[in-house]
Short mmCIF file of C-alpha atoms in Angstrom, two decimals:
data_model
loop_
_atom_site.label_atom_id
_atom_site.label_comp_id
_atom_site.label_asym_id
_atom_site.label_seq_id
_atom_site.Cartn_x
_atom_site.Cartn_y
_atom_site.Cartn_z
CA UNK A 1 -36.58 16.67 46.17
CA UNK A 2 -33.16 17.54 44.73
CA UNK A 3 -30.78 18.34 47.26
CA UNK A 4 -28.17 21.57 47.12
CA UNK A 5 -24.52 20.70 45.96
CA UNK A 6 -21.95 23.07 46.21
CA UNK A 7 -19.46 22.63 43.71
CA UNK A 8 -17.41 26.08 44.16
CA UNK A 9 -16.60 28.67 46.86
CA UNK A 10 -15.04 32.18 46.76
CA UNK A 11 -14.92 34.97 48.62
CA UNK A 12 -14.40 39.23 47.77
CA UNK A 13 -15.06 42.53 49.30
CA UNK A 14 -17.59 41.22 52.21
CA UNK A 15 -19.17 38.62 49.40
CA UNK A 16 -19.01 34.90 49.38
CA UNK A 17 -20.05 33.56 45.99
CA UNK A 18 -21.15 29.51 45.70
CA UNK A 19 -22.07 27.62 42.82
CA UNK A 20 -24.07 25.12 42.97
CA UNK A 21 -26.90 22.43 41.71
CA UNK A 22 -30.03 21.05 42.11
CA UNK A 23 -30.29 18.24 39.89
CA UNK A 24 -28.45 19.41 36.36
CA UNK A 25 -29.50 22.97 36.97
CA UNK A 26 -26.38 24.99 37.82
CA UNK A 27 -26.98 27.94 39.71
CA UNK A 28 -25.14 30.99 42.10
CA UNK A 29 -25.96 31.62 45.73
CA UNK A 30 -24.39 35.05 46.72
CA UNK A 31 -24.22 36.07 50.37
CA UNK A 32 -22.65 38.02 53.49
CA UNK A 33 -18.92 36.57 54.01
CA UNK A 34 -19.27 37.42 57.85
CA UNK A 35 -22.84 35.93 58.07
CA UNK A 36 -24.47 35.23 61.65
CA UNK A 37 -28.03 34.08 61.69
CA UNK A 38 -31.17 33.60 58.91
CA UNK A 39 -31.37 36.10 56.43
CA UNK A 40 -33.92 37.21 53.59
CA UNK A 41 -33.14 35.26 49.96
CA UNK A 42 -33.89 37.23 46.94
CA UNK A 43 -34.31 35.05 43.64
CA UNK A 44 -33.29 36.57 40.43
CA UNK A 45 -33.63 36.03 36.56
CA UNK A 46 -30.91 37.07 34.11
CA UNK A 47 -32.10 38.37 30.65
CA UNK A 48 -32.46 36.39 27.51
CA UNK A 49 -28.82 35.23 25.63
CA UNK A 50 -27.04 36.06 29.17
CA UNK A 51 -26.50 33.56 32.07
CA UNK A 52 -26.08 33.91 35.91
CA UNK A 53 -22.98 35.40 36.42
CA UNK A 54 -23.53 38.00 34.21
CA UNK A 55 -22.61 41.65 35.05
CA UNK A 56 -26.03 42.64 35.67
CA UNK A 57 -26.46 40.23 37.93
CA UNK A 58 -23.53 40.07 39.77
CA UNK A 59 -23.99 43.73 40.05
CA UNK A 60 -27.58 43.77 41.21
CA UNK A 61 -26.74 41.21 43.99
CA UNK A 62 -23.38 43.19 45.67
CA UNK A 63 -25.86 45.64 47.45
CA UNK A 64 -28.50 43.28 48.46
CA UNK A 65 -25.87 41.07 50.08
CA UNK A 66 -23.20 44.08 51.35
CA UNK A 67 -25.95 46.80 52.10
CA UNK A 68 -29.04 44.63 53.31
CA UNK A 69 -27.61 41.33 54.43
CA UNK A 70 -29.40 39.52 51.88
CA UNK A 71 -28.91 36.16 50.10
CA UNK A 72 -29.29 36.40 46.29
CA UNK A 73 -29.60 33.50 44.05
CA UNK A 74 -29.67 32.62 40.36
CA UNK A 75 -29.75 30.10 37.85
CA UNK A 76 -29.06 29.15 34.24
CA UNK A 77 -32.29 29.70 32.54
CA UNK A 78 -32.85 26.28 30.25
CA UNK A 79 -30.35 26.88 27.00
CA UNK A 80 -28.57 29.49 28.64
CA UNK A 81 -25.14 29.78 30.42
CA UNK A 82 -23.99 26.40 31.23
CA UNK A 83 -26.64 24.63 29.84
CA UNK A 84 -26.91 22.97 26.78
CA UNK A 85 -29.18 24.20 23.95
CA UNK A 86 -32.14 21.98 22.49
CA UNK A 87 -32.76 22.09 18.70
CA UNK A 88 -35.87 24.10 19.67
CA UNK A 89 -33.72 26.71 21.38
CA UNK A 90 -31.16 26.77 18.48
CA UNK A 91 -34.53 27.28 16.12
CA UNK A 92 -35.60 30.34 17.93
CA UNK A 93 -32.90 32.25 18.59
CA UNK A 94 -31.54 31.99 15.01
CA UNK A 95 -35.12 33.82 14.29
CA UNK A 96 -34.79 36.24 16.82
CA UNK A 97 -31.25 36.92 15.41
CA UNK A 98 -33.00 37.11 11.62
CA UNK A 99 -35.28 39.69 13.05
CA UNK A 100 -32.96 41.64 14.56
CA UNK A 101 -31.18 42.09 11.75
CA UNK A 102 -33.67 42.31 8.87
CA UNK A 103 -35.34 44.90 11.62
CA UNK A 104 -38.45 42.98 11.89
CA UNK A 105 -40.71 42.75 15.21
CA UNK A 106 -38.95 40.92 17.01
CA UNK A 107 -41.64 40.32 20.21
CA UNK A 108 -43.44 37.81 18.74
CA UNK A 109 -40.86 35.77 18.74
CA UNK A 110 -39.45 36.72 22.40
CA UNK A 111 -42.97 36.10 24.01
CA UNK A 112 -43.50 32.49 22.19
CA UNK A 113 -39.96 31.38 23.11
CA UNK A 114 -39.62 33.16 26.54
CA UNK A 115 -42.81 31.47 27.20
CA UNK A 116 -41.83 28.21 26.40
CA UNK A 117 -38.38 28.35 28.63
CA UNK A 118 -40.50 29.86 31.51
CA UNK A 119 -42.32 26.29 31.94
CA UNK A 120 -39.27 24.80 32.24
CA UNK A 121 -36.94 27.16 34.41
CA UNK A 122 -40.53 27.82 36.57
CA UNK A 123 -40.55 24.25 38.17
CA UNK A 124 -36.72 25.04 38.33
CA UNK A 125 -36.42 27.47 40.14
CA UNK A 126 -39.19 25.81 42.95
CA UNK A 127 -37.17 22.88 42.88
CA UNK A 128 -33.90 25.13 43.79
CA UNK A 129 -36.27 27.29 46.44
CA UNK A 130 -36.94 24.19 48.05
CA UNK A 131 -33.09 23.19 48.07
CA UNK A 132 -32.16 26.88 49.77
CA UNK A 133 -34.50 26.76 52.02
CA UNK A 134 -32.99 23.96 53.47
CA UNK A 135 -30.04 25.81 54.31
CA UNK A 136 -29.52 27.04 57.87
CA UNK A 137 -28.91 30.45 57.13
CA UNK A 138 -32.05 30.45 54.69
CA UNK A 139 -34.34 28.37 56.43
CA UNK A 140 -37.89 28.04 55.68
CA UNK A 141 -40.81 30.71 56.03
CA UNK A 142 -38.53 33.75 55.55
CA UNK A 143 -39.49 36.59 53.06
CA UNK A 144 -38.28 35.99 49.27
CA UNK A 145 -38.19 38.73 46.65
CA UNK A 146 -38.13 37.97 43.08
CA UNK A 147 -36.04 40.55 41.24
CA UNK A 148 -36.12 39.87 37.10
CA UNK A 149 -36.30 41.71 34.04
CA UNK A 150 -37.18 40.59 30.34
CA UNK A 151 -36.72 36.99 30.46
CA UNK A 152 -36.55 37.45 33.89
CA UNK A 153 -39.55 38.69 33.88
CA UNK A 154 -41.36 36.60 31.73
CA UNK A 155 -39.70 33.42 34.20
CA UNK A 156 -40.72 35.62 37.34
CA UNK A 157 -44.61 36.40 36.73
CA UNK A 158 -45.63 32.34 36.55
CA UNK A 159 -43.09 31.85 39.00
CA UNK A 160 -44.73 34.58 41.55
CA UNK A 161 -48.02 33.34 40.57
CA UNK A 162 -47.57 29.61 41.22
CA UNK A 163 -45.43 29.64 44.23
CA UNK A 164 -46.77 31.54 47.36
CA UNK A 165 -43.14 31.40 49.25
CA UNK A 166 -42.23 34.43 47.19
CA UNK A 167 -43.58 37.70 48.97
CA UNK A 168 -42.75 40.48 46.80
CA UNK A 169 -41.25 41.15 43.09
CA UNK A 170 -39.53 43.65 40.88
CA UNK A 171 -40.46 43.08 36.76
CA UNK A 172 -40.61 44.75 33.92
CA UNK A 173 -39.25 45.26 30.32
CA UNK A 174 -42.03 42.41 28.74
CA UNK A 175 -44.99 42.01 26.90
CA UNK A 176 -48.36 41.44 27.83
CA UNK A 177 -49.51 38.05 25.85
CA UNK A 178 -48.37 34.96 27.71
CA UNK A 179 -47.93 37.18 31.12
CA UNK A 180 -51.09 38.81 32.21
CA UNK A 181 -53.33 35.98 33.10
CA UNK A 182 -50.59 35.27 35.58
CA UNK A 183 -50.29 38.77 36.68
CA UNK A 184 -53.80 38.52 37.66
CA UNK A 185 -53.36 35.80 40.35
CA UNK A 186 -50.68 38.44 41.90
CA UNK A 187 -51.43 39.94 44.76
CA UNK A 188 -47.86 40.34 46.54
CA UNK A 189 -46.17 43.98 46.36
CA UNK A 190 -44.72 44.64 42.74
CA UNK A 191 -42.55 47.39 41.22
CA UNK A 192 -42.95 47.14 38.15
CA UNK A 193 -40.18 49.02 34.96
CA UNK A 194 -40.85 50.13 31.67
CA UNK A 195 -39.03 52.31 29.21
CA UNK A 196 -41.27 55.00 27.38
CA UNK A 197 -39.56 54.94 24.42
CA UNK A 198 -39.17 51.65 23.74
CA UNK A 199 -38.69 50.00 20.39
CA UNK A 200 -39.86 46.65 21.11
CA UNK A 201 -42.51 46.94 23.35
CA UNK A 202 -45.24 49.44 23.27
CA UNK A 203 -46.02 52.02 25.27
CA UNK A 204 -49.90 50.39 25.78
CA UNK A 205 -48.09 47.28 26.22
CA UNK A 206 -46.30 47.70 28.95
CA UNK A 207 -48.94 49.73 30.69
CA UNK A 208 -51.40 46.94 30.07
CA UNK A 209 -48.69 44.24 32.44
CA UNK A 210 -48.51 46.57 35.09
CA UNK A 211 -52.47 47.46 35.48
CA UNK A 212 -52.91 43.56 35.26
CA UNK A 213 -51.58 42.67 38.29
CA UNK A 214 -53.72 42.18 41.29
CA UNK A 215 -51.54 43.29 44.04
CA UNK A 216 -53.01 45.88 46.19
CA UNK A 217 -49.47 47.88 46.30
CA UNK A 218 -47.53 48.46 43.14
CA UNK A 219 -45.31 50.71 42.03
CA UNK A 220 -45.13 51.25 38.26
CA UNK A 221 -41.93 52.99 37.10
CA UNK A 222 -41.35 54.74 33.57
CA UNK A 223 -38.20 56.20 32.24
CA UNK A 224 -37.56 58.07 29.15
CA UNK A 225 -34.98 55.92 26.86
CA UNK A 226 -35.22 52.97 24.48
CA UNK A 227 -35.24 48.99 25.50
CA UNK A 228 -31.80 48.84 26.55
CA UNK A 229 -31.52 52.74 28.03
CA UNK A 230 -32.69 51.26 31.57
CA UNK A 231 -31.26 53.74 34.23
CA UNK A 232 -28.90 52.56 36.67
CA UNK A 233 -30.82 54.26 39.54
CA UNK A 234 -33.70 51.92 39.34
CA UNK A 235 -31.34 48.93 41.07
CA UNK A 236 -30.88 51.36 43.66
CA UNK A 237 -35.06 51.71 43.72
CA UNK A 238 -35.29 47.79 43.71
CA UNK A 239 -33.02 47.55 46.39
CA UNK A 240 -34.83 50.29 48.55
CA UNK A 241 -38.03 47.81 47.64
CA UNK A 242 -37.12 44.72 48.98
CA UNK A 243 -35.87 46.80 52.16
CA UNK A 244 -39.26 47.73 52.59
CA UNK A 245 -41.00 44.61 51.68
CA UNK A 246 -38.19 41.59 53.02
CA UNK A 247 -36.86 44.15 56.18
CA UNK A 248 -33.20 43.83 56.28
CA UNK A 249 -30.49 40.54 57.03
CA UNK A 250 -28.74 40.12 60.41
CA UNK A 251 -25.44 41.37 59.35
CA UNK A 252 -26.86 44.74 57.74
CA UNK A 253 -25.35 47.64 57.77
CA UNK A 254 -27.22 50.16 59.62
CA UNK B 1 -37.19 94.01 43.05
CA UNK B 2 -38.69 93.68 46.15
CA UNK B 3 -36.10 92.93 48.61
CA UNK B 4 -36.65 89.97 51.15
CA UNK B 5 -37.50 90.85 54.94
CA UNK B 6 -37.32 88.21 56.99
CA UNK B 7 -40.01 88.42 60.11
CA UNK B 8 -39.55 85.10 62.72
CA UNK B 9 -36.26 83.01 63.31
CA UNK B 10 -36.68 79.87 65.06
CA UNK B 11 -34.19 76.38 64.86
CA UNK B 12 -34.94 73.14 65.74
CA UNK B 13 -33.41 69.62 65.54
CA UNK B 14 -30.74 71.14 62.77
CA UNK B 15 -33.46 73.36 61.03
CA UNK B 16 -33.27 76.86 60.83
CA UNK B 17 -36.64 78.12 60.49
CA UNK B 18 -37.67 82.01 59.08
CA UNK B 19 -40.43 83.47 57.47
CA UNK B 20 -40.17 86.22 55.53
CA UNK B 21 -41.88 88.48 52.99
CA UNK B 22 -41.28 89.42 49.41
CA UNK B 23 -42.98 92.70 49.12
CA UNK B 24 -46.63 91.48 49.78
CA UNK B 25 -46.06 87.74 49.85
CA UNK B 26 -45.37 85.20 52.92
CA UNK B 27 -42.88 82.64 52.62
CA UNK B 28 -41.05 80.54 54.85
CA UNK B 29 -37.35 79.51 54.43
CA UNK B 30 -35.85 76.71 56.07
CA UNK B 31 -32.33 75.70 56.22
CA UNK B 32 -29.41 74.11 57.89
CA UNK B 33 -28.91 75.29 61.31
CA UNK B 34 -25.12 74.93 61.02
CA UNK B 35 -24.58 76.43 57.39
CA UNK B 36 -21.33 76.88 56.24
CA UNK B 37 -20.85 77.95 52.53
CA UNK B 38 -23.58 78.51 49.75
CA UNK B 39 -26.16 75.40 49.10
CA UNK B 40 -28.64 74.50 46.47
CA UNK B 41 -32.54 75.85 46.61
CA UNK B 42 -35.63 73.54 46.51
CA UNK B 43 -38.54 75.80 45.73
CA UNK B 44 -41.78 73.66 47.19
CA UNK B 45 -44.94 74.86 46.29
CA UNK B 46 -48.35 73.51 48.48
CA UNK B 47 -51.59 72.06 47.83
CA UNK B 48 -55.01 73.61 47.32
CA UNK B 49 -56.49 74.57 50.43
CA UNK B 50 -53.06 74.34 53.20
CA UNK B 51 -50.51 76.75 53.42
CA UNK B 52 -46.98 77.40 53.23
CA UNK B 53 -46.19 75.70 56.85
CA UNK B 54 -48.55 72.60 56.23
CA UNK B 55 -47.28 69.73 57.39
CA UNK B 56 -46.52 68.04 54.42
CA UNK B 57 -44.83 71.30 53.30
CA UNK B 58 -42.78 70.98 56.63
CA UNK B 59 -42.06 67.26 56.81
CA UNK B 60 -40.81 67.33 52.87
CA UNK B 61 -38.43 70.24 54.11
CA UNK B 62 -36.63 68.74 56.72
CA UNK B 63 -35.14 65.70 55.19
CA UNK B 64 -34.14 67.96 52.31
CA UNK B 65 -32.66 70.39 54.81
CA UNK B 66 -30.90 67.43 57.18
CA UNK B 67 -29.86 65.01 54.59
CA UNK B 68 -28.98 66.82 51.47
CA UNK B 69 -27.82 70.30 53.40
CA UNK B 70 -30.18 71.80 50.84
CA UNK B 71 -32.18 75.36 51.59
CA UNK B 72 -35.97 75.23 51.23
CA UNK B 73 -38.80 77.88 50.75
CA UNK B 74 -42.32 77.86 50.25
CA UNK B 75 -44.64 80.62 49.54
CA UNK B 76 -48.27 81.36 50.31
CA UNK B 77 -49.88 80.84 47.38
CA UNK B 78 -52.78 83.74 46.29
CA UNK B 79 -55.89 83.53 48.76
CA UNK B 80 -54.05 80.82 50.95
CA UNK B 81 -52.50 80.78 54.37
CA UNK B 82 -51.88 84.22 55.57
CA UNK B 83 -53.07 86.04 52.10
CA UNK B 84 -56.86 87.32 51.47
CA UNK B 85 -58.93 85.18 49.40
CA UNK B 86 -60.52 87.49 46.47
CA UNK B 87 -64.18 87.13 45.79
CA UNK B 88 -63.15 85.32 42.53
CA UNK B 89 -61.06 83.06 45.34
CA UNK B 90 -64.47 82.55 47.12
CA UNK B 91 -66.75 82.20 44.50
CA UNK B 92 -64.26 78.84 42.95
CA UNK B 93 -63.97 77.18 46.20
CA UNK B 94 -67.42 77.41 46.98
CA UNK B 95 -67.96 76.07 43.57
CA UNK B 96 -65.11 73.56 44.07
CA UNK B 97 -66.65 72.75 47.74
CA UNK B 98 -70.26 72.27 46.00
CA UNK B 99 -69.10 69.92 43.18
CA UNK B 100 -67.47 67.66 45.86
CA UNK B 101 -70.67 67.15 47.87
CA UNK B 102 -72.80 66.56 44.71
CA UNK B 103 -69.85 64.19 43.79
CA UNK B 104 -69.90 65.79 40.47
CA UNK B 105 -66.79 66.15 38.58
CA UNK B 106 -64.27 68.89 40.21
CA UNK B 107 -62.01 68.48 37.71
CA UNK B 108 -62.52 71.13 35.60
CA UNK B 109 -62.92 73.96 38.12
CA UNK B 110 -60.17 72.88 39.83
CA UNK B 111 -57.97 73.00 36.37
CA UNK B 112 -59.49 76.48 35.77
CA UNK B 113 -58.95 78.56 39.11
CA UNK B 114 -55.18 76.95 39.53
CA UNK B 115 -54.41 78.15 36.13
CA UNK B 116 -56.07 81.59 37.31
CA UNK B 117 -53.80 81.53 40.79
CA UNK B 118 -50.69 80.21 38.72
CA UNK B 119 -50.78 83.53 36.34
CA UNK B 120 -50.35 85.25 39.78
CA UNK B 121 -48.28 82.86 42.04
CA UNK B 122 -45.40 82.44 39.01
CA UNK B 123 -44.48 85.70 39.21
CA UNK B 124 -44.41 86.05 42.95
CA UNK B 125 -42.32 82.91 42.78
CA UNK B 126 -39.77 84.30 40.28
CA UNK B 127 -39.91 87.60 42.41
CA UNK B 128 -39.13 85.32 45.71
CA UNK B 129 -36.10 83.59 43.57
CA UNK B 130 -34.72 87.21 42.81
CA UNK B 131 -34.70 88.00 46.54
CA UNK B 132 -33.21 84.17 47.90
CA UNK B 133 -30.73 84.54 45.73
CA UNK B 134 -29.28 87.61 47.17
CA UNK B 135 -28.43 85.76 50.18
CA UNK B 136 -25.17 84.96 50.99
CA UNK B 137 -26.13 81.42 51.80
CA UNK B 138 -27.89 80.88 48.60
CA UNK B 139 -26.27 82.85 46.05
CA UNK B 140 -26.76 83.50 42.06
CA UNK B 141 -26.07 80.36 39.47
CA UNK B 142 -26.21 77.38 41.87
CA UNK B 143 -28.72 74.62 41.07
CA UNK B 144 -32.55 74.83 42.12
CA UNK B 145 -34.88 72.46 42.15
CA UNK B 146 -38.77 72.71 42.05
CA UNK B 147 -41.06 70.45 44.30
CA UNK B 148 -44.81 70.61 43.78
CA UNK B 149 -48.03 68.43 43.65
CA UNK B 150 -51.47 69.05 42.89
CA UNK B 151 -51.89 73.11 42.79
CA UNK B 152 -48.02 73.26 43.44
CA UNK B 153 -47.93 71.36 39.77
CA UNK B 154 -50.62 74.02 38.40
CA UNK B 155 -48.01 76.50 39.18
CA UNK B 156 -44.53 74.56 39.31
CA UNK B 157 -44.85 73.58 36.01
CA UNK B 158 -45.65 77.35 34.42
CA UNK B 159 -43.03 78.17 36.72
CA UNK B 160 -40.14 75.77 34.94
CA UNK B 161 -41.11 76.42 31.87
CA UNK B 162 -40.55 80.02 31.82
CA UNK B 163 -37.61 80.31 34.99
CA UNK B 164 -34.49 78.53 33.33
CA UNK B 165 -32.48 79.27 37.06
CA UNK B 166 -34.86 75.84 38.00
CA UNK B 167 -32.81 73.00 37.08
CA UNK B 168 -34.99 69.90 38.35
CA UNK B 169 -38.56 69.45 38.82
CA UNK B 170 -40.93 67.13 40.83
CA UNK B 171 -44.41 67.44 39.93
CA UNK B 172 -47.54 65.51 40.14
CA UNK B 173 -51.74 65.28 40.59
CA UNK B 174 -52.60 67.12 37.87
CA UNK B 175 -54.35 67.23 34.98
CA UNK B 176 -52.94 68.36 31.32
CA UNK B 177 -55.72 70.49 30.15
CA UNK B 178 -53.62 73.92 30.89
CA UNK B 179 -50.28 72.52 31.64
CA UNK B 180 -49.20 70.22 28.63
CA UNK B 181 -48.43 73.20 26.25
CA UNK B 182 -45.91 74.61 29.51
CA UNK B 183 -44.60 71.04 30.01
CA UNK B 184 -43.39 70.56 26.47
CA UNK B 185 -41.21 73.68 26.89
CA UNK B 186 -39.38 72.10 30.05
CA UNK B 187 -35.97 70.50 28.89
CA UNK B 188 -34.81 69.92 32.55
CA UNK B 189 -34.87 66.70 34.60
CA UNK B 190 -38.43 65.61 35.89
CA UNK B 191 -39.86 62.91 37.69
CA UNK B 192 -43.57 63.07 37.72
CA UNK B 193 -46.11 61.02 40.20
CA UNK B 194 -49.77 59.79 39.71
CA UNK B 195 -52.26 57.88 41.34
CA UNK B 196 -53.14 54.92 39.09
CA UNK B 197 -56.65 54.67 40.68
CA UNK B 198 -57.25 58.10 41.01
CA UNK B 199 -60.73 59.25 41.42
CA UNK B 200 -60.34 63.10 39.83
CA UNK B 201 -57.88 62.40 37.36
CA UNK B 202 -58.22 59.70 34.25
CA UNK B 203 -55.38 57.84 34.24
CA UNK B 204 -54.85 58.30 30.25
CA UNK B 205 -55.04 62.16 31.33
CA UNK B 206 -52.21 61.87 34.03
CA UNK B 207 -50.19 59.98 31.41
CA UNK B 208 -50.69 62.61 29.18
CA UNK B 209 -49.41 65.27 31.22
CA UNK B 210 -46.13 63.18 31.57
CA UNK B 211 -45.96 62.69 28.23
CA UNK B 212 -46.17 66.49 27.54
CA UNK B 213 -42.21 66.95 29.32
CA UNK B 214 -39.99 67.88 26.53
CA UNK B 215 -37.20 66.42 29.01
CA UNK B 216 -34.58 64.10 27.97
CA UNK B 217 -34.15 62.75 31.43
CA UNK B 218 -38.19 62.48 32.69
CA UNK B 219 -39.47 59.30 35.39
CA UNK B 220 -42.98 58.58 35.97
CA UNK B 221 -43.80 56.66 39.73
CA UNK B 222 -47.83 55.41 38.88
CA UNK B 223 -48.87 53.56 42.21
CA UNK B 224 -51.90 52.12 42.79
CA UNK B 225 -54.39 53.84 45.27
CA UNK B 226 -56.75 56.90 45.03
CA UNK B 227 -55.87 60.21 44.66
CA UNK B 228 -54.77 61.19 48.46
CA UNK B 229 -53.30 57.92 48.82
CA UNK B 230 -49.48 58.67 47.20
CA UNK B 231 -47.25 56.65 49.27
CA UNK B 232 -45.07 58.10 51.72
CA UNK B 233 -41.57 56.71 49.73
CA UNK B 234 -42.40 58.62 47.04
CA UNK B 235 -41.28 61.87 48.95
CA UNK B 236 -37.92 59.49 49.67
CA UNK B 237 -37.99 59.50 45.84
CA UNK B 238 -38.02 62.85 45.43
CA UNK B 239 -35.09 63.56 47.96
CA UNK B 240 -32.88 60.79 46.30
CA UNK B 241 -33.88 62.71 42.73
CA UNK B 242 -32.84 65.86 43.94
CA UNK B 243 -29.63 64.41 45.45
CA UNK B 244 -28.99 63.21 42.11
CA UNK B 245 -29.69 66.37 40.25
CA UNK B 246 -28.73 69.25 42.63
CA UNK B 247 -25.57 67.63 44.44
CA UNK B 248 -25.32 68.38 47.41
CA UNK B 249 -25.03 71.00 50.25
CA UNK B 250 -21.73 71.90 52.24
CA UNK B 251 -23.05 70.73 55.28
CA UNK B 252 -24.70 67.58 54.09
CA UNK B 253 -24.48 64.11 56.06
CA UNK B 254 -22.34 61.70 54.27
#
C-alpha cells in the first residue's frame, strides 16, 4: 500500500487545503481548519480537460467542509492536471477537439476514452481511499460519498461498483455504453443529474443510466438547459444528499 | 366578487390558523402568527379523497409558513371535505373505488372526473385569489406560488395556465392525457415530481407530462418507489424552490 505524503498546507475562511500523493498520483484533501474528532470523507471527480483544483471543485467542496464538517478529496485523473499525458491521451483528445469543431458526435469518442482513463484512475482512487483512511481524523469504516460528474462520473460508477467502502453517490451528465453494467451492481443511494436538453447526450440516454442502477433509493434529477447549462442549485441538492446519507462531521454547524 | 369571510381563528407554534369561505367554498389560510408587512401566497391544492386540513396539506403549510414567512391557503376541492359530493361525484368514486378492487386500470377515470372537478375548482381558486388578495397582509402584485400533487396537479396545472398572478408551480402524480395541452401554455418556473416505479402512471406518460411545460426554468425529481411512496425531502424541495422563486416573507427566519 502507498502511503499519504503531504507535500503542501494552507489554510482560508475555516478551510485547510493539503496536497498530497499516493504513489505519483497527486491529489487535494480539503477539510475543517478547527477540526476535533473523525469526520465523513467525500471523494470527488473533476470533469474531462480540468484537474483537481478546479473551480468546480474547489467550489463544490467549501460547503461540505464549512457547512457539514466533511473531508473532501480529489485527484488528477490520469493525463489530467499535473499529470503527464500518454500518446494515447494526446490521440484522443485531439479527436475530441476535431469533433468539436467540425460539430460531429462527439460521445463516441468521450465514452471510449473516458472509459479507458476510468481503469486507471479506478484502482487510483482505492489506492488513495486506502491512504485516507489511514488518517486519524478519517479513520476506517466511516461513510464515503462519491460526488462526480461527466468524467467524474464515468470514474465514479466502476469506482462505486468495485469498492464497497463508498456508501452513497451523486452522478450524472454521461452516457450509457461502458457505464450501465456497472450501474447494475449499485445498490447504495444515488442522485443521479441530467440536462433535458442536452446536445451530447440524449434524452433516452441519460434516462437509460439512471433506471440502470440497482439501488433501492435514487433520486433522478432533470433540468431544462443544454450540457453545460447545469444549475447551480443542484450542489446545494448534493450537499443536502450526503447530509442525509453520510449524517454530518463533528465540527458542523448546526 | 365574492368577498372572503373568515369563520375560526386559532395559532399555534407561530401559525396562525383561519378558515374561511369564498361565497360557497371552504378554505383554510394559514400564516405567520407574528406578521408584520405583506408576504408572498402559496396556493396548495389536496389530493383525491382528503381535504383541505389533511395532514399532508397541514404539515406542507407550516414549514412554508415558519421558514419562508410565506401565507398559505387551501381550498376544499368540489365534493371533498366539507362540500356535497354530486351524484356525478358518487357515481366516479364508486367507479374509481370498483376499478381498484378489481385491480383494473384507474387511470383513466381518475384522469376523467379530475378534469371534470378542475373545470369547477379553477374558478373557485381564481375567485379565492381575488378575495386573499384584498388582504392587507397579502396584497395585489406580490409573487404566488402554486403547490399541488395528484388531483391538486389535475387542477394546479389548468389553474397556471390560465391565472398569470401564479408565478411558480410544483406539480406532480399525474397523467398528461388532459393536462399536456394546459402545461405547454405555462411559461413560469416548475419543478415537477414522479414516481419512477409507479403503479398507475407509465413512466414514459409522467415524462410526458413534464415534457409538456413550455417553461424555460422546469426540474423534474423521478425517485424510485411506487406511487404513494414520494419521499418526504421532496416537500424540502419544494420549500427550497419556492424560496428561490417567491423570496421571501418579512418575518422569515434567517
Amino acid at each position: 500500500m502507498h502511503s499519504l505524503q503531504f507535500t503542501t498546507e494552507t489554510s482560508s475562511d475555516g478551510v485547510l487545503e493539503r496536497d498530497f500523493t499516493v504513489g505519483t498520483v497527486p491529489g487535494v484533501l480539503w477539510s475543517p481548519a478547527s477540526g476535533a474528532g473523525r469526520a465523513p470523507l467525500v471523494l470527488m471527480g473533476h470533469g474531462g480537460g480540468t484537474h483537481k483544483k478546479a473551480p468546480a471543485m474547489a467550489g463544490r467542496a467549501r460547503p461540505l467542509v464549512t457547512e457539514c464538517g466533511f473531508h473532501v478529496a480529489v485527484l488528477d485523473a490520469p493525463g489530467h492536471g499535473d499529470r503527464p499525458r500518454t500518446a494515447h491521451d494526446e490521440r484522443e483528445i485531439a479527436l475530441m477537439q476535431r469533433a468539436m469543431t467540425q460539430g460531429e458526435p462527439v460521445g463516441p469518442i468521450v465514452v471510449r476514452y473516458n472509459a479507458h482513463l476510468a481503469e486507471r484512475a479506478v484502482p487510483e482512487y482505492r489506492a488513495a481511499l486506502d491512504a485516507l483512511q489511514g488518517l486519524p481524523e478519517i479513520g476506517s469504516g466511516g461513510p464515503v460519498g462519491w460526488l462526480g460528474l461527466n468524467m467524474g462520473t464515468a470514474i465514479g460508477v466502476p469506482l462505486t461498483a468495485s469498492d464497497p467502502r463508498i456508501t452513497a453517490a451523486v452522478f450524472g451528465l454521461h452516457w450509457p455504453d461502458a457505464l450501465a453494467e456497472h450501474a447494475k451492481r449499485i445498490t447504495v443511494p444515488v442522485e443521479f443529474t441530467l440536462q433535458w436538453d442536452d446536445e451530447h447526450i440524449p434524452r433516452a440516454s441519460g434516462l437509460a443510466l439512471f433506471d440502470a442502477f440497482a439501488s433501492k433509493e435514487k433520486t433522478l434529477h432533470a433540468n431544462t438547459g443544454r450540457h453545460k447549462e447545469l444549475p447551480r442549485f443542484e450542489f446545494d441538492s448534493a450537499v443536502r444528499f450526503f447530509v442525509r446519507h453520510l449524517g454530518r462531521g463533528a465540527t458542523a454547524q448546526a
